[in-house]
Coordinates of C-alpha atoms in Angstrom, one line a residue:
M1 CA -22.0 76.6 47.0
D2 CA -21.4 75.1 43.6
Y3 CA -18.2 72.5 43.7
M4 CA -16.3 70.7 40.9
I5 CA -14.2 67.7 41.4
G6 CA -11.0 67.2 39.4
I7 CA -10.0 63.7 39.2
D8 CA -6.2 62.9 38.5
L9 CA -6.0 59.4 37.1
G10 CA -2.2 58.6 37.9
T11 CA 0.0 55.5 37.3
T12 CA 0.1 54.5 41.0
S13 CA -2.9 56.1 42.2
T14 CA -6.1 58.4 41.7
K15 CA -6.8 61.4 43.3
A16 CA -10.0 63.2 43.6
V17 CA -9.6 66.9 44.6
L18 CA -12.9 68.9 45.7
F19 CA -12.9 72.8 44.5
D20 CA -15.2 75.4 45.4
D21 CA -16.6 78.1 43.0
Q22 CA -13.3 80.3 43.3
N23 CA -11.4 77.3 42.3
Q24 CA -10.0 76.7 45.6
V25 CA -9.3 73.5 47.0
V26 CA -11.7 72.3 49.8
A27 CA -10.9 68.7 50.1
Q28 CA -8.9 66.0 48.6
S29 CA -8.8 62.0 48.6
N30 CA -5.8 60.0 47.0
V31 CA -6.1 56.0 47.1
G32 CA -3.3 54.1 45.5
Y33 CA -3.0 50.7 43.7
P34 CA -0.1 48.7 42.8
L35 CA 1.7 48.4 39.5
Y36 CA 2.3 44.8 38.7
R37 CA 5.9 43.7 37.4
D38 CA 5.4 40.1 37.3
Q39 CA 8.0 39.7 34.5
T40 CA 11.2 41.7 33.1
D41 CA 9.5 44.6 31.0
M42 CA 6.0 44.4 32.4
A43 CA 4.0 47.1 33.9
E44 CA 0.5 46.5 34.3
E45 CA -2.5 47.5 36.5
D46 CA -5.7 45.7 37.7
L47 CA -9.0 47.3 36.3
D48 CA -10.9 46.5 39.5
E49 CA -8.4 47.8 41.9
I50 CA -8.2 51.0 39.8
F51 CA -12.1 51.4 39.5
V52 CA -12.4 50.9 43.4
A53 CA -9.7 53.4 44.0
F54 CA -11.4 55.7 41.9
T55 CA -14.9 55.2 43.4
N56 CA -13.5 55.4 46.9
A57 CA -11.6 58.4 46.1
L58 CA -14.4 60.5 44.6
A59 CA -17.1 59.4 47.1
A60 CA -14.8 60.6 49.8
V61 CA -14.7 64.3 48.6
V62 CA -18.0 64.2 47.8
R63 CA -18.9 63.2 51.4
K64 CA -16.9 66.3 52.2
A65 CA -19.0 68.7 50.0
K66 CA -22.1 67.9 52.4
L67 CA -24.3 67.9 49.4
S68 CA -27.6 69.5 50.0
E69 CA -30.0 72.1 48.0
G70 CA -27.4 74.8 48.7
N71 CA -24.4 72.6 48.0
K72 CA -23.8 70.7 44.7
V73 CA -21.2 69.3 42.4
V74 CA -22.0 70.9 39.0
A75 CA -19.2 68.6 37.2
V76 CA -16.7 66.1 37.6
S77 CA -13.5 66.4 35.3
F78 CA -10.5 64.4 34.2
S79 CA -6.7 64.4 34.2
S80 CA -5.6 61.0 33.3
A81 CA -2.1 59.1 32.6
M82 CA -1.7 58.5 29.0
H83 CA -0.7 55.8 26.6
S84 CA -2.7 52.7 28.6
L85 CA -4.4 49.8 26.7
I86 CA -7.0 47.4 27.7
A87 CA -8.2 44.6 25.2
F88 CA -12.0 43.5 25.3
D89 CA -13.7 40.6 23.5
K90 CA -17.1 41.2 21.6
D91 CA -19.2 41.2 24.9
W92 CA -16.7 43.7 26.5
K93 CA -15.3 41.0 28.8
P94 CA -11.7 42.4 29.4
L95 CA -8.9 40.2 27.9
T96 CA -5.9 42.0 29.6
R97 CA -5.2 44.0 32.6
V98 CA -4.5 47.7 32.0
I99 CA -1.1 47.6 30.0
T100 CA 0.4 50.9 31.0
W101 CA 3.1 53.3 29.6
A102 CA 5.5 51.7 31.4
D103 CA 5.2 48.3 30.0
T104 CA 8.2 47.9 27.5
R105 CA 7.4 44.3 26.1
A106 CA 6.9 45.6 22.7
V107 CA 10.4 46.7 22.4
K108 CA 11.0 44.3 19.3
Y109 CA 8.3 45.5 17.5
A110 CA 8.8 49.3 18.1
D111 CA 12.3 48.7 16.7
E112 CA 11.2 46.9 13.9
L113 CA 8.8 49.8 12.9
K114 CA 11.2 52.4 13.7
E115 CA 13.7 50.7 11.4
S116 CA 11.2 50.2 8.7
G117 CA 10.8 53.6 7.8
Q118 CA 7.1 53.4 8.2
G119 CA 7.9 54.4 11.7
M120 CA 8.9 58.0 10.8
E121 CA 5.9 58.2 8.2
I122 CA 3.6 57.4 11.1
Y123 CA 5.1 59.8 13.6
Q124 CA 4.9 62.7 11.3
K125 CA 1.2 62.0 11.0
T126 CA 0.4 61.3 14.7
G127 CA 3.2 63.0 16.8
T128 CA 3.8 59.9 18.9
P129 CA 7.6 58.9 18.8
I130 CA 7.7 55.0 17.9
H131 CA 8.5 53.4 21.3
P132 CA 6.9 50.5 23.3
M133 CA 5.0 52.9 25.6
A134 CA 2.5 53.8 22.9
P135 CA -0.4 51.4 22.1
L136 CA 0.7 51.4 18.6
S137 CA 3.5 49.3 19.7
K138 CA 1.7 47.5 22.2
L139 CA -1.0 46.4 19.5
L140 CA 2.0 44.9 17.4
W141 CA 3.1 43.1 20.5
L142 CA -0.3 41.7 21.2
K143 CA -0.6 40.8 17.5
N144 CA 2.6 38.7 17.3
D145 CA 3.1 37.5 20.9
Q146 CA -0.5 37.2 22.1
P147 CA -2.4 35.9 19.5
D148 CA -5.1 34.6 21.4
I149 CA -5.9 37.9 22.9
Y150 CA -5.3 40.0 19.7
N151 CA -7.7 37.6 17.7
N152 CA -10.5 37.8 20.2
A153 CA -10.1 41.3 20.7
A154 CA -13.1 43.5 19.4
H155 CA -12.5 46.5 21.4
Y156 CA -9.7 48.8 22.8
L157 CA -9.9 51.3 25.8
G158 CA -7.6 53.4 27.7
I159 CA -8.1 53.6 31.7
K160 CA -10.2 56.7 31.5
E161 CA -12.2 55.3 28.6
Y162 CA -12.8 52.1 30.8
L163 CA -14.3 54.1 33.8
F164 CA -16.6 56.0 31.4
F165 CA -17.9 52.7 30.0
R166 CA -18.4 51.4 33.1
L167 CA -20.3 54.4 34.6
F168 CA -22.0 55.5 31.5
G169 CA -21.6 52.7 28.9
A170 CA -20.2 55.3 26.4
N171 CA -17.6 54.3 24.1
K172 CA -15.4 57.5 23.4
M173 CA -11.9 58.9 23.8
D174 CA -11.1 62.4 24.1
I175 CA -8.6 63.6 21.4
S176 CA -5.8 64.6 23.9
I177 CA -5.8 60.8 25.1
A178 CA -6.1 59.7 21.4
S179 CA -3.3 61.7 20.4
G180 CA -1.0 59.9 22.6
T181 CA -1.7 56.4 21.0
G182 CA 0.5 56.5 17.9
L183 CA -2.9 55.6 16.0
F184 CA -4.4 59.2 16.0
N185 CA -3.8 61.6 12.9
I186 CA -3.2 65.0 14.8
F187 CA -3.8 66.9 11.6
N188 CA -7.2 65.7 10.5
L189 CA -8.4 64.6 14.0
D190 CA -9.2 60.8 13.2
W191 CA -7.7 57.4 13.4
D192 CA -4.8 57.3 10.9
E193 CA -5.2 54.9 8.4
Q194 CA -1.6 53.9 8.0
A195 CA -1.5 53.1 11.9
L196 CA -4.4 51.2 11.6
S197 CA -3.4 48.9 8.7
V198 CA -0.1 48.5 10.4
T199 CA -1.8 46.8 13.3
G200 CA -4.4 45.3 11.7
L201 CA -7.5 47.2 13.4
S202 CA -10.5 48.6 12.1
K203 CA -12.0 52.0 13.3
D204 CA -14.7 50.1 14.9
Q205 CA -12.5 48.5 17.4
L206 CA -11.6 51.8 18.8
P207 CA -13.3 54.5 20.6
E208 CA -15.1 57.7 19.1
P209 CA -12.9 60.6 19.0
V210 CA -14.5 63.6 20.8
S211 CA -13.4 66.9 22.4
P212 CA -12.1 67.3 25.8
Y213 CA -15.0 69.5 26.5
E214 CA -17.6 66.5 25.8
Y215 CA -19.3 65.2 28.9
E216 CA -21.6 62.7 29.9
T217 CA -25.0 63.1 32.1
K218 CA -26.6 59.7 32.6
M219 CA -24.8 57.7 35.0
K220 CA -25.9 54.4 35.8
S221 CA -28.3 54.5 38.9
D222 CA -26.3 52.1 41.1
Y223 CA -22.9 53.8 40.5
A224 CA -24.5 57.1 41.2
T225 CA -25.6 55.8 44.7
V226 CA -22.1 54.6 45.5
L227 CA -20.7 57.6 44.5
G228 CA -23.3 59.9 46.4
L229 CA -23.9 62.0 43.1
P230 CA -27.1 62.7 41.0
A231 CA -27.2 60.6 38.1
D232 CA -27.4 63.7 35.7
T233 CA -24.0 65.1 37.2
P234 CA -21.8 66.2 33.9
F235 CA -18.4 64.1 33.9
V236 CA -16.5 65.7 31.6
Y237 CA -13.8 63.6 29.3
G238 CA -10.8 66.2 30.0
A239 CA -7.5 65.4 28.7
G240 CA -4.1 63.8 29.1
D241 CA -2.0 64.5 32.4
G242 CA 0.7 66.2 30.2
P243 CA -1.1 68.7 28.4
L244 CA -3.4 69.5 31.6
S245 CA 0.1 69.8 33.7
N246 CA 1.0 72.8 31.5
L247 CA -2.3 74.3 31.9
G248 CA -2.4 73.6 35.5
V249 CA 0.8 75.7 36.0
D250 CA -0.2 78.5 33.3
A251 CA 2.7 77.5 31.1
V252 CA 0.5 77.9 28.1
Q253 CA 2.4 81.0 26.7
P254 CA 5.0 80.8 24.0
G255 CA 8.5 79.7 25.4
V256 CA 7.0 79.0 28.8
A257 CA 8.0 75.4 29.7
A258 CA 6.5 73.1 32.3
I259 CA 8.7 70.4 34.1
T260 CA 6.8 67.9 35.7
I261 CA 8.4 65.0 37.9
G262 CA 5.9 62.5 39.3
T263 CA 6.5 58.8 38.9
S264 CA 8.0 59.6 35.7
G265 CA 8.4 63.0 34.1
A266 CA 8.3 65.4 31.1
I267 CA 9.2 68.8 29.9
R268 CA 6.5 70.5 27.9
V269 CA 5.7 73.9 26.0
V270 CA 2.4 74.9 24.4
S271 CA 1.9 75.7 20.5
D272 CA -1.1 76.7 18.6
K273 CA -0.5 74.0 16.0
P274 CA 1.2 70.6 15.9
V275 CA 5.0 70.7 15.4
I276 CA 7.1 67.7 14.5
D277 CA 10.3 67.2 15.3
P278 CA 12.2 66.0 11.8
K279 CA 14.4 63.7 14.2
G280 CA 11.6 62.3 15.9
R281 CA 12.5 63.1 19.6
T282 CA 9.4 65.0 20.7
F283 CA 5.8 64.2 21.1
T284 CA 3.0 66.7 20.0
Y285 CA -0.1 65.9 21.9
A286 CA -3.4 67.9 22.0
L287 CA -5.0 69.9 24.9
D288 CA -7.8 70.8 22.6
K289 CA -7.9 71.5 18.7
D290 CA -6.3 74.7 19.3
H291 CA -3.5 73.9 21.7
W292 CA -0.8 71.5 21.3
V293 CA 1.5 70.5 23.9
V294 CA 5.1 69.8 22.4
G295 CA 7.8 67.9 24.6
G296 CA 9.6 64.9 25.7
P297 CA 8.6 62.5 28.7
V298 CA 11.0 60.6 30.3
N299 CA 10.3 57.1 32.1
N300 CA 12.4 57.7 35.3
G301 CA 11.5 60.4 37.5
G302 CA 10.2 60.1 41.1
D303 CA 10.2 56.2 40.8
V304 CA 14.1 56.2 40.6
F305 CA 14.1 58.4 44.0
R306 CA 11.9 55.7 45.6
W307 CA 14.2 52.8 44.2
A308 CA 17.0 54.7 46.0
R309 CA 15.2 54.9 49.2
D310 CA 14.0 51.4 49.1
N311 CA 17.1 49.7 48.0
L312 CA 20.0 51.6 48.9
F313 CA 19.2 53.5 51.8
D314 CA 17.6 51.4 54.2
A315 CA 19.4 53.1 57.3
E316 CA 18.0 56.4 56.3
K317 CA 14.6 55.0 55.7
S318 CA 14.5 53.3 59.2
T319 CA 16.1 56.5 61.0
A320 CA 13.2 58.6 59.5
A321 CA 10.6 56.3 60.9
L322 CA 12.3 56.4 64.2
L323 CA 12.2 60.3 64.3
G324 CA 8.9 60.5 62.6
Q325 CA 10.1 62.2 59.5
D326 CA 9.6 61.6 56.1
A327 CA 12.6 59.5 54.6
Y328 CA 12.9 61.7 51.2
D329 CA 13.4 64.8 53.3
L330 CA 16.1 63.1 55.6
M331 CA 17.8 62.0 52.2
T332 CA 17.8 65.2 50.6
E333 CA 19.1 66.7 53.9
V334 CA 21.9 64.4 53.5
A335 CA 22.4 65.1 49.8
S336 CA 22.5 68.9 50.6
K337 CA 25.8 68.4 52.1
I338 CA 27.6 67.3 49.2
P339 CA 28.7 70.0 46.7
A340 CA 27.3 70.5 43.1
G341 CA 28.4 67.7 40.9
S342 CA 28.6 65.1 43.7
D343 CA 32.3 65.1 43.4
G344 CA 32.4 63.7 39.9
L345 CA 29.9 60.9 40.4
L346 CA 27.2 60.8 37.7
F347 CA 24.3 58.6 37.6
H348 CA 22.2 57.7 34.5
P349 CA 18.8 57.0 35.8
Y350 CA 17.5 54.6 33.0
L351 CA 16.1 51.9 35.5
G352 CA 12.9 51.5 33.2
G353 CA 14.4 51.8 29.9
E354 CA 13.8 55.3 28.6
R355 CA 11.7 57.6 26.2
A356 CA 13.2 61.2 25.7
P357 CA 15.7 61.8 24.9
I358 CA 17.4 58.8 23.6
W359 CA 13.9 56.5 23.1
D360 CA 15.7 53.5 24.0
A361 CA 13.8 50.9 26.0
N362 CA 16.9 48.8 26.3
A363 CA 18.6 51.5 28.3
R364 CA 19.7 50.8 31.9
G365 CA 20.9 52.7 34.9
S366 CA 24.5 52.9 36.0
F367 CA 26.8 55.0 38.3
F368 CA 29.6 56.4 36.6
G369 CA 32.8 57.6 38.4
L370 CA 32.6 55.9 41.6
N371 CA 35.9 56.1 43.7
H372 CA 36.9 55.2 47.4
S373 CA 36.0 58.9 48.3
H374 CA 32.2 58.4 47.5
T375 CA 29.5 57.9 50.1
R376 CA 26.0 57.2 50.2
A377 CA 25.5 60.9 50.5
N378 CA 27.4 61.3 47.3
M379 CA 24.9 58.6 45.5
I380 CA 21.9 60.3 46.8
R381 CA 22.6 63.7 45.3
A382 CA 23.9 62.0 41.8
V383 CA 20.6 60.3 41.8
L384 CA 18.8 63.6 41.9
E385 CA 21.2 65.2 39.6
G386 CA 20.9 62.3 37.0
I387 CA 17.1 62.6 36.8
T388 CA 17.6 66.6 36.4
F389 CA 20.6 66.0 33.7
N390 CA 18.4 63.8 31.7
V391 CA 15.3 66.1 31.6
Y392 CA 17.9 68.8 30.7
M393 CA 19.0 66.7 27.7
V394 CA 15.3 66.6 26.7
S395 CA 15.4 70.6 26.9
L396 CA 18.2 70.6 24.4
A397 CA 16.3 68.8 22.1
L398 CA 13.0 70.6 22.6
E399 CA 14.8 74.0 21.9
E400 CA 15.8 72.6 18.6
V401 CA 12.2 72.0 17.8
V402 CA 10.4 75.1 19.5
G403 CA 12.9 77.8 19.9
S404 CA 14.6 79.1 23.2
L405 CA 12.7 78.5 26.6
K406 CA 12.1 81.8 28.4
S407 CA 11.0 80.2 31.8
I408 CA 10.0 77.2 33.8
Q409 CA 7.2 76.4 35.8
A410 CA 7.5 73.2 38.2
T411 CA 5.1 70.6 39.2
G412 CA 5.0 67.3 40.8
G413 CA 6.2 65.7 43.8
F414 CA 9.7 66.9 43.3
A415 CA 8.6 70.7 43.3
R416 CA 8.1 70.0 47.0
S417 CA 11.9 69.4 47.6
P418 CA 13.8 73.0 47.8
L419 CA 17.0 71.0 47.0
W420 CA 15.6 69.5 43.9
R421 CA 14.1 72.7 42.7
Q422 CA 17.4 74.7 43.1
M423 CA 19.2 72.0 41.1
F424 CA 16.8 72.5 38.4
A425 CA 17.5 76.0 38.2
D426 CA 21.2 75.6 38.5
I427 CA 21.6 73.0 35.8
F428 CA 19.3 74.9 33.4
E429 CA 20.7 78.1 34.4
Q430 CA 16.8 79.5 34.4
P431 CA 14.6 80.7 37.3
V432 CA 12.2 77.8 38.3
T433 CA 8.8 79.0 39.5
V434 CA 6.6 76.7 41.6
P435 CA 3.0 77.7 41.7
Q436 CA 0.9 77.7 45.1
A437 CA -1.4 74.9 43.7
F438 CA 0.5 71.8 43.6
E439 CA -2.8 69.9 42.4
S440 CA -2.3 71.5 38.9
G441 CA -3.7 68.6 37.0
A442 CA -6.9 68.4 39.0
L443 CA -7.2 72.4 38.8
A444 CA -6.6 72.1 35.0
A445 CA -9.2 69.4 34.6
V446 CA -11.7 71.8 36.6
V447 CA -10.9 74.7 34.3
V448 CA -11.6 72.6 31.4
A449 CA -15.0 71.8 32.7
Q450 CA -15.9 75.4 33.4
K451 CA -15.3 75.8 29.6
A452 CA -17.4 73.0 28.8
L453 CA -20.2 74.3 30.8
G454 CA -19.7 77.6 29.2
Q455 CA -18.8 79.3 32.6
I456 CA -15.5 80.6 30.9
D457 CA -14.7 81.5 27.4
D458 CA -11.0 80.4 27.5
L459 CA -8.5 78.6 29.1
Y460 CA -6.3 81.4 29.9
E461 CA -8.6 82.1 32.8
I462 CA -6.6 79.7 34.7
S463 CA -4.0 82.3 35.5
K464 CA -6.4 84.0 37.9
Y465 CA -6.0 80.7 40.0
V466 CA -2.3 79.7 39.7
G467 CA -0.2 81.7 42.3
K468 CA 3.5 81.9 42.5
S469 CA 4.8 80.7 46.0
N470 CA 8.7 80.5 45.2
T471 CA 11.0 81.4 42.4
Y472 CA 14.4 79.6 42.6
Q473 CA 17.1 81.7 41.0
P474 CA 20.3 79.8 39.5
D475 CA 23.4 79.9 41.5
P476 CA 26.5 80.9 39.6
E477 CA 28.6 79.2 42.2
N478 CA 27.2 75.8 40.7
F479 CA 27.5 76.7 37.0
E480 CA 31.0 75.6 36.4
A481 CA 30.3 72.0 37.9
Y482 CA 27.1 71.3 36.1
R483 CA 28.6 72.8 32.9
E484 CA 31.4 70.6 32.9
L485 CA 29.7 67.6 33.8
A486 CA 26.4 68.0 31.4
P487 CA 28.5 67.1 28.2
I488 CA 30.2 64.1 29.9
F489 CA 26.5 62.9 30.9
I490 CA 25.3 63.3 27.6
R491 CA 28.3 61.8 25.7
L492 CA 28.1 58.8 28.1
S493 CA 24.9 58.0 27.3
R494 CA 25.5 57.6 23.8
Q495 CA 28.4 55.5 24.0
L496 CA 26.6 53.1 26.1
Q497 CA 23.8 52.7 23.7
T498 CA 25.0 49.8 21.9
E499 CA 25.9 47.9 25.2
Y500 CA 22.3 48.8 26.5
D501 CA 20.7 46.2 24.2
N502 CA 23.4 43.5 25.0
I503 CA 22.7 43.9 28.8
A504 CA 19.0 44.1 28.3
D505 CA 19.1 40.9 26.3
F506 CA 21.1 39.2 29.1
Q507 CA 18.5 40.5 31.6
R508 CA 15.6 39.0 29.6
K509 CA 17.3 35.8 29.3
H510 CA 18.3 35.4 33.0
M511 CA 15.8 37.3 35.0
K512 CA 12.3 36.1 35.5

């Protein structure tokens, strides 16, 4: 049996999924690691913790493959979280931890760049909105606030590139990950001169841009031994997790949107060319040079639901533990008894600032409309509805850029919740289809590997392997409530924008 392994490098865990030659899941392993928030706006990861998690997850599924002369792993391929940055000195000693997309310490410099006019010029060439998430802004922060690091940095990588460097000594970055840095010109497929000038970097400090279909085959022998793989096993670079999520749910045809809610979230459609939003609200990232994913990311997805579980609903958490139930299932069961609209309680989910649609790292979360009749059940439902309303706001901006959405494919942790899936169908007033393959990112990475090795001719082959489990039809009984509340949600987020800056400044001053 020929196996392939898809690696999904996420914000809080690394998952390895073993697929057989029919792209069916045989085994998987998921190993987590902490996200360090030692101070306000920080969101970092430890390089060694991620590397250990990666090797443990990969070695675990390799063992389950029971490799022999008749069983072999013919490729390992990657889907990776985007926008991470690691600085190294001239001897490749790390100068920083992994500064993740969720780190917003660069907010001051992102705002200055946006206001200067250069920000829009760079966005129009890179397709990455000006925001603290992007390595472009992070580099400006290092330059101004961490000069000892900046002045000693000779190389910069993201987390996937670091893994390839340790395993193979390679210094490369696929164009999909590169297109999310804010430093990469998506029209000439090279590092952008203006972006480099603004940050003060030279091209030799950045990896060589390569195709997602490129692969390495000369693994260092000690790592090959640890992983249980032959040193010549092809490791395919793959692409960013957002673009591959679209591929993984077969949302690659015009007008077919993919909505993903994991730790964070996004809504995206695929175009055959880069598309730039005149208002700078949407991103354009490469899947490969012929497929471009246009959409908007949100900071606040499943992590907000986790925050609600851990900080507001200890009783439900404890009850679930006693009953041997999942706390999230119990919370959604409670929320399902509340009518659509949560009896007029709105929740803005901006606990970690926000990217699309408002692109404001100073945004903060809030409940609006609380009165004596509201209960914790209302609050649970309002949290879920608030995350959904926010993604709906992004979809309105996206439709201005790419046209009407025809259908929605759903993936990510939220896709396991029937209540949440129905909520998306009702608020969007569109059918929401959940594919059978929940491991969409890993599946897409494997399909990229198959194309890289010449086993398939194009990516559309994935349609053979993405089944449909359930399609949730919108419920007209809920339309009236959501149609009335959505404009209030949108107007309120705009009206609070000036105060977001003030409350964020207060928090930075008083919260350590």
